[in-house]
């Protein structure tokens, strides 16, 4: 009775071979294969959704980076612009842009005559409607800056009207022009003739990135300049405020604070704050920064402060996680050789946690960059045409500009909205890239 | 430590900001999203022609704008509120309670409301107020009692209309346009069909009868659009049978994709609206704090520029965008020049 197996009647042992798979092994392998398939399908769905989004945005938005320009010779008529002839800047500035309309019209008569050889109905009015309304503003600014231009004939390159630009980009066709009150098929024919004569061309348009927003009458002139500056100011404010405050709070909570119910409550509330809808921070910003502290409406300083509050929990949570990830042996070793607690943290723990902290901060900043809801309440969802000279001047932000563009009635704003999304995505991509590079370069593993 | 320095500089910025929030260089405007495009066109031209900075125009709706307007007097409050409707008594009281007593009302012109559908869709080319009432009222008054609206197709409402499902996209209740739609289309249709009179005859009091007339059905046949006209346009683009409510200016910028219907035989245009033939239109306003005139640089110039003939006149940029210019513009100009406030002048 020593060996149980020897006595029991020989139950036929299933012969298994490594080369031949048993029933259960087959089942387990099948489950694994199925799971892999599910995983691949999940990844595939995600990638497909992303591709669809990117393709739709890129196909709609890339045309926004090019713009059609028209070359015309403008004669700056002295009798209209400076009747007294003394080139007094005060008098010249009394001539409003409305008076520049006839000047452009007169200057176009020659070109109209030239083109009427091919298209008999072409008049200066037809040509003037092809040029952006922005032209007169530019002429007036030039004349005021340099009154000596008056009386001269100068070659200008103006933006083409949004519809002509749309024709060059395939958005406007002869069929739609037929129905469209803002463009005629004749103007499209003229545009074709002007291409041949090299008076009209489509090329890359830096103004889309640098110019301020424009009204609905001149979609071709609208740009992202003010929004980019506003976003840059706000990101700088968030970085300068959220990083030091967030890191200081996390170091204290992680390394110095006693573990009691007060710190527990603080900890729970920080996690809660991270999940609070961003509009709540906007309400807070309106009540405290604008109504109580009297900060100006629509200013990046208020936006920056609000976004700082919003980003702080993210930074605190990620900083605490990276501080926790530094092994206690490093602290112990530092303390063991006689460093003070503060020295141990700032000389040893913090440098090792820095890549994690920076990654968290950049991800927090990227989140803040894409935020619109809180800005709505502090007046940054607005039409702002002047560049902000300081953080106290009115400005908008990139996502706000996307929202503004999508609300405009002119179809030309659709491509500009997608173009603005592309710029925003490029910024987010760069920021996330920096976060990854920092992590790869400086991360230490134990 | 660098962190200490950073924190100190950050605190310095905050402290500085607390003192800097007093002066304001530019005119500050908020309010109706219908008036926003017009206001931004004027602001842009103003910035181009004057040495003052371009005014900042916030959107957010008439009510939100007037609420902000009534928060008080001083550089930290807005100067102008845009509104697609007249200021209400309650709002004037709220203003007065916060010290905003002298308010100038400026009418900039008229805005038409049009009914449009997909250009390739069914033949929605002519509507009447009665048809809209019949199609969209929540309840009809039949044989002395209110019965739920049973129409599902336009052809059931009127044989001249296409034989397709009723599907209307109308502005949501937060829009000023909804009020005009209910009063000038649905209520007018109710009165024309005689349903209103029939209810009065049946002993219903006036307010209830009006309320019953204007109640729009909520069974999914009509969809409230809380966003902008761009959203309505997208819905129409996806639904060939859809009919949407748009502003005239919006339609005029999208004539290549939309086809407009006449109302009681009149086609909407700036001419028919200014002559009063086209029935569905409303005045657009902005409200100015008189106390800010002279305090905020450029405010008076901006307001005068806004109502000048070159801007708001029939050949100005606003009319070009789709505003129906006010035949009594010269009166408005005079009132602005004399800074006439509500309740004193006119």
Coordinates of N, CA, C and O in Angstrom, one line a residue, chain B residues 212-316:
Chain B
X212 N -52.6 78.4 -27.3 CA -53.0 77.1 -28.1 C -52.6 77.3 -29.5 O -52.1 76.3 -30.2
X213 N -52.8 78.5 -30.1 CA -52.4 78.7 -31.5 C -50.9 78.5 -31.7 O -50.5 77.9 -32.7
X214 N -50.2 79.1 -30.8 CA -48.7 79.2 -31.0 C -48.0 77.9 -30.5 O -46.8 77.8 -30.8
X215 N -48.7 77.0 -29.9 CA -48.0 75.8 -29.4 C -47.6 74.9 -30.6 O -48.4 74.6 -31.4
X216 N -46.3 74.7 -30.7 CA -45.7 73.9 -31.8 C -45.7 72.4 -31.4 O -45.4 72.1 -30.3
X217 N -46.1 71.6 -32.4 CA -46.1 70.1 -32.0 C -44.8 69.6 -31.7 O -43.7 70.0 -32.2
X218 N -44.8 68.6 -30.8 CA -43.5 68.1 -30.3 C -43.4 66.6 -30.6 O -42.7 65.9 -29.9
X219 N -44.1 66.1 -31.6 CA -44.0 64.7 -31.9 C -42.9 64.4 -32.9 O -43.0 63.3 -33.6
X220 N -41.9 65.2 -33.0 CA -40.8 64.9 -33.9 C -40.9 65.4 -35.3 O -40.0 65.3 -36.1
X221 N -42.1 65.9 -35.6 CA -42.3 66.4 -37.0 C -41.5 67.7 -37.2 O -40.9 67.9 -38.3
X222 N -41.5 68.5 -36.2 CA -40.7 69.8 -36.2 C -39.5 69.6 -35.2 O -39.7 69.2 -34.1
X223 N -38.4 70.0 -35.7 CA -37.2 69.8 -34.9 C -36.7 71.2 -34.5 O -36.5 72.1 -35.3
X224 N -36.5 71.4 -33.2 CA -35.9 72.7 -32.7 C -34.4 72.7 -32.9 O -33.7 71.8 -32.5
X225 N -33.9 73.7 -33.5 CA -32.5 73.9 -33.7 C -32.0 74.9 -32.7 O -32.3 76.1 -32.8
X226 N -31.2 74.4 -31.8 CA -30.7 75.4 -30.8 C -29.4 76.0 -31.2 O -28.9 77.0 -30.6
X227 N -28.7 75.4 -32.2 CA -27.5 76.0 -32.7 C -27.8 77.2 -33.7 O -28.8 77.8 -33.6
X228 N -26.9 77.3 -34.6 CA -27.0 78.4 -35.6 C -27.6 77.9 -36.9 O -27.9 76.8 -37.0
X229 N -27.7 78.9 -37.8 CA -28.3 78.5 -39.1 C -27.4 77.5 -39.8 O -27.9 76.7 -40.6
X230 N -26.1 77.5 -39.5 CA -25.2 76.5 -40.1 C -25.7 75.1 -39.7 O -25.6 74.2 -40.5
X231 N -26.2 74.9 -38.5 CA -26.8 73.6 -38.1 C -28.0 73.3 -38.9 O -28.2 72.1 -39.4
X232 N -28.9 74.3 -39.1 CA -30.1 74.0 -39.9 C -29.7 73.6 -41.3 O -30.3 72.7 -41.9
X233 N -28.7 74.3 -41.8 CA -28.2 74.1 -43.2 C -27.7 72.6 -43.3 O -28.0 71.9 -44.3
X234 N -27.0 72.2 -42.3 CA -26.5 70.8 -42.3 C -27.6 69.8 -42.3 O -27.6 68.8 -42.9
X235 N -28.7 70.1 -41.4 CA -29.8 69.2 -41.4 C -30.6 69.1 -42.7 O -31.0 68.1 -43.1
X236 N -30.7 70.3 -43.3 CA -31.4 70.4 -44.6 C -30.6 69.6 -45.6 O -31.1 68.8 -46.5
X237 N -29.3 69.7 -45.6 CA -28.4 69.0 -46.5 C -28.6 67.5 -46.4 O -28.4 66.8 -47.4
X238 N -28.9 67.0 -45.2 CA -29.0 65.6 -45.0 C -30.4 65.1 -45.3 O -30.6 63.9 -45.4
X239 N -31.4 66.0 -45.3 CA -32.8 65.6 -45.5 C -33.4 66.3 -46.6 O -33.8 67.4 -46.5
X240 N -33.6 65.6 -47.8 CA -34.1 66.3 -49.0 C -35.5 66.9 -48.7 O -35.9 67.8 -49.4
X241 N -36.3 66.3 -47.8 CA -37.6 66.7 -47.6 C -37.7 67.8 -46.5 O -38.8 68.3 -46.2
X242 N -36.6 68.2 -45.9 CA -36.7 69.1 -44.8 C -36.9 70.5 -45.3 O -36.4 70.9 -46.4
X243 N -37.6 71.3 -44.5 CA -37.8 72.7 -44.7 C -37.2 73.5 -43.5 O -37.6 73.1 -42.4
X244 N -36.4 74.4 -43.7 CA -35.7 75.1 -42.6 C -36.1 76.6 -42.5 O -36.4 77.2 -43.5
X245 N -35.9 77.2 -41.3 CA -36.1 78.6 -41.1 C -34.8 79.2 -41.1 O -33.9 78.8 -40.3
X246 N -34.5 80.2 -41.9 CA -33.2 80.9 -42.0 C -33.4 82.4 -42.0 O -34.5 82.9 -42.2
X247 N -32.4 83.1 -41.7 CA -32.4 84.6 -41.8 C -32.1 84.9 -43.3 O -31.5 84.1 -44.0
X248 N -32.6 86.0 -43.8 CA -32.5 86.4 -45.2 C -31.0 86.5 -45.6 O -30.6 86.0 -46.6
X249 N -30.2 87.1 -44.7 CA -28.8 87.2 -45.0 C -28.1 85.9 -45.1 O -27.3 85.7 -46.1
X250 N -28.5 84.9 -44.3 CA -27.9 83.6 -44.4 C -28.2 83.0 -45.7 O -27.4 82.4 -46.4
X251 N -29.5 83.1 -46.0 CA -30.0 82.5 -47.3 C -29.2 83.1 -48.5 O -28.7 82.4 -49.4
X252 N -29.1 84.4 -48.5 CA -28.5 85.1 -49.6 C -27.0 84.7 -49.8 O -26.5 84.8 -50.9
X253 N -26.4 84.2 -48.7 CA -25.0 83.8 -48.9 C -24.9 82.3 -49.3 O -23.8 81.8 -49.5
X254 N -26.1 81.6 -49.3 CA -26.1 80.2 -49.6 C -27.1 79.9 -50.7 O -27.7 78.8 -50.7
X255 N -27.3 80.8 -51.6 CA -28.3 80.6 -52.7 C -27.9 79.4 -53.6 O -28.8 78.9 -54.3
X256 N -26.6 79.0 -53.5 CA -26.2 77.9 -54.4 C -26.7 76.5 -53.9 O -26.8 75.6 -54.6
X257 N -27.1 76.5 -52.6 CA -27.5 75.2 -52.0 C -28.9 75.2 -51.5 O -29.5 74.2 -51.3
X258 N -29.5 76.4 -51.4 CA -30.9 76.5 -50.8 C -31.8 77.1 -51.8 O -31.5 77.9 -52.6
X259 N -33.1 76.7 -51.7 CA -34.1 77.3 -52.5 C -35.2 77.8 -51.6 O -35.6 77.2 -50.6
X260 N -35.5 79.1 -51.9 CA -36.4 79.8 -50.9 C -37.9 79.7 -51.4 O -38.1 79.5 -52.6
X261 N -38.8 79.7 -50.4 CA -40.2 79.7 -50.8 C -40.8 81.0 -50.5 O -40.4 81.8 -49.7
X262 N -41.9 81.3 -51.3 CA -42.6 82.6 -51.1 C -43.5 82.4 -49.9 O -43.9 81.3 -49.5
X263 N -43.8 83.6 -49.3 CA -44.8 83.5 -48.2 C -46.0 84.3 -48.6 O -45.9 85.5 -48.9
X264 N -47.2 83.7 -48.7 CA -48.4 84.3 -49.2 C -48.1 85.0 -50.5 O -48.6 86.1 -50.8
X265 N -47.3 84.3 -51.4 CA -47.1 84.8 -52.7 C -46.0 85.9 -52.9 O -45.7 86.3 -54.0
X266 N -45.4 86.3 -51.8 CA -44.3 87.3 -51.9 C -43.0 86.7 -51.6 O -42.8 85.9 -50.7
X267 N -42.1 86.9 -52.6 CA -40.7 86.3 -52.4 C -39.9 87.2 -51.5 O -40.0 88.5 -51.6
X268 N -39.1 86.6 -50.6 CA -38.4 87.5 -49.7 C -37.2 88.1 -50.4 O -36.5 87.5 -51.1
X269 N -37.1 89.4 -50.2 CA -35.9 90.1 -50.7 C -35.8 91.4 -49.9 O -36.8 91.8 -49.2
X270 N -34.7 92.1 -50.0 CA -34.6 93.4 -49.2 C -35.7 94.3 -49.6 O -36.2 95.1 -48.7
X271 N -36.0 94.3 -50.9 CA -37.1 95.3 -51.3 C -38.4 94.9 -50.7 O -39.1 95.8 -50.2
X272 N -38.9 93.7 -50.8 CA -40.2 93.3 -50.4 C -40.3 93.5 -48.8 O -41.3 93.7 -48.3
X273 N -39.1 93.3 -48.2 CA -39.2 93.4 -46.7 C -39.3 94.9 -46.3 O -40.1 95.3 -45.5
X274 N -38.5 95.7 -47.0 CA -38.5 97.1 -46.6 C -39.9 97.8 -47.0 O -40.3 98.7 -46.3
X275 N -40.5 97.3 -48.0 CA -41.8 97.8 -48.4 C -42.9 97.2 -47.5 O -44.1 97.7 -47.6
X276 N -42.6 96.2 -46.7 CA -43.6 95.6 -45.8 C -44.4 94.5 -46.5 O -45.3 94.0 -45.9
X277 N -44.2 94.2 -47.8 CA -45.0 93.2 -48.4 C -44.7 91.8 -47.9 O -45.6 91.0 -47.7
X278 N -43.4 91.5 -47.7 CA -43.1 90.2 -47.1 C -43.4 90.3 -45.6 O -42.8 91.1 -44.9
X279 N -44.2 89.4 -45.2 CA -44.7 89.5 -43.8 C -43.8 89.2 -42.7 O -44.0 89.7 -41.6
X280 N -42.9 88.3 -42.9 CA -42.1 87.8 -41.7 C -40.8 88.5 -41.6 O -39.8 88.1 -42.2
X281 N -40.7 89.6 -40.9 CA -39.5 90.3 -40.7 C -39.5 90.9 -39.3 O -40.6 90.9 -38.6
X282 N -38.4 91.3 -38.8 CA -38.3 91.9 -37.5 C -37.2 92.9 -37.4 O -36.2 92.8 -38.2
X283 N -37.4 93.9 -36.6 CA -36.3 95.0 -36.5 C -35.1 94.4 -35.6 O -35.3 93.6 -34.8
X284 N -34.0 94.9 -35.9 CA -32.8 94.6 -35.1 C -32.3 95.8 -34.4 O -32.4 96.9 -34.9
X285 N -31.9 95.7 -33.2 CA -31.5 96.8 -32.3 C -30.2 96.7 -31.7 O -29.6 95.6 -31.7
X286 N -29.6 97.8 -31.3 CA -28.6 97.7 -30.2 C -28.9 98.8 -29.2 O -29.5 99.8 -29.5
X287 N -28.4 98.5 -28.0 CA -28.7 99.4 -26.8 C -27.3 99.9 -26.3 O -26.4 99.2 -26.2
X288 N -27.3 101.2 -26.1 CA -26.1 101.9 -25.6 C -26.3 102.5 -24.3 O -27.3 103.1 -24.0
X289 N -25.2 102.4 -23.4 CA -25.3 103.1 -22.1 C -24.9 104.6 -22.4 O -23.7 104.8 -22.8
X290 N -25.8 105.5 -22.1 CA -25.4 106.9 -22.3 C -24.3 107.3 -21.4 O -23.4 108.1 -21.7
X291 N -24.3 106.7 -20.2 CA -23.2 107.1 -19.2 C -21.8 106.8 -19.7 O -20.8 107.4 -19.3
X292 N -21.7 105.8 -20.7 CA -20.4 105.5 -21.2 C -20.0 106.4 -22.4 O -18.8 106.5 -22.7
X293 N -20.9 107.2 -22.9 CA -20.6 108.1 -24.0 C -19.6 109.1 -23.4 O -19.9 109.8 -22.4
X294 N -18.5 109.3 -24.1 CA -17.5 110.3 -23.6 C -16.6 109.7 -22.6 O -15.4 110.1 -22.4
X295 N -17.0 108.6 -21.9 CA -16.1 107.9 -21.0 C -15.2 106.9 -21.7 O -14.0 106.8 -21.4
X296 N -15.8 106.2 -22.6 CA -15.1 105.2 -23.4 C -14.7 105.8 -24.7 O -15.6 106.2 -25.5
X297 N -13.4 105.8 -25.0 CA -13.0 106.5 -26.2 C -13.5 105.8 -27.5 O -13.4 104.5 -27.6
X298 N -14.1 106.5 -28.4 CA -14.6 106.0 -29.6 C -16.0 105.4 -29.6 O -16.5 105.0 -30.7
X299 N -16.6 105.4 -28.4 CA -18.0 104.8 -28.4 C -19.0 105.6 -29.2 O -19.7 105.1 -30.1
X300 N -19.0 107.0 -29.0 CA -19.9 107.8 -29.8 C -19.6 107.7 -31.3 O -20.5 107.6 -32.1
X301 N -18.3 107.7 -31.6 CA -18.0 107.7 -33.0 C -18.4 106.3 -33.6 O -18.9 106.3 -34.7
X302 N -18.3 105.3 -32.8 CA -18.7 103.9 -33.3 C -20.2 103.9 -33.6 O -20.6 103.4 -34.6
X303 N -20.9 104.4 -32.6 CA -22.4 104.4 -32.8 C -22.8 105.2 -34.0 O -23.7 104.8 -34.8
X304 N -22.2 106.4 -34.1 CA -22.6 107.3 -35.2 C -22.2 106.6 -36.6 O -22.9 106.7 -37.5
X305 N -21.0 106.0 -36.6 CA -20.5 105.3 -37.8 C -21.5 104.2 -38.1 O -21.8 104.0 -39.3
X306 N -21.9 103.4 -37.1 CA -22.8 102.3 -37.4 C -24.1 102.7 -38.1 O -24.5 102.1 -39.1
X307 N -24.7 103.8 -37.7 CA -26.0 104.2 -38.3 C -25.8 105.2 -39.5 O -26.7 105.7 -40.0
X308 N -24.5 105.5 -39.9 CA -24.3 106.5 -40.9 C -24.8 105.9 -42.3 O -24.9 104.7 -42.4
X309 N -25.1 106.8 -43.2 CA -25.6 106.3 -44.5 C -24.7 105.4 -45.2 O -25.1 104.4 -45.9
X310 N -23.4 105.7 -45.1 CA -22.3 104.9 -45.8 C -22.3 103.5 -45.3 O -21.9 102.6 -46.0
X311 N -22.7 103.3 -44.1 CA -22.7 101.9 -43.5 C -24.0 101.2 -43.5 O -24.2 100.2 -44.1
X312 N -25.0 101.9 -42.9 CA -26.3 101.2 -42.7 C -27.3 101.6 -43.8 O -28.4 101.1 -43.9
X313 N -26.9 102.5 -44.7 CA -27.8 102.9 -45.8 C -28.0 101.8 -46.8 O -27.4 100.7 -46.7
X314 N -28.9 102.0 -47.8 CA -29.3 100.9 -48.7 C -28.1 100.4 -49.6 O -28.2 99.3 -50.1
X315 N -27.1 101.2 -49.8 CA -26.0 100.7 -50.6 C -24.7 100.4 -49.8 O -23.7 100.2 -50.3
X316 N -24.9 100.5 -48.5 CA -23.7 100.2 -47.6 C -23.4 98.8 -47.4 O -24.1 97.9 -48.0

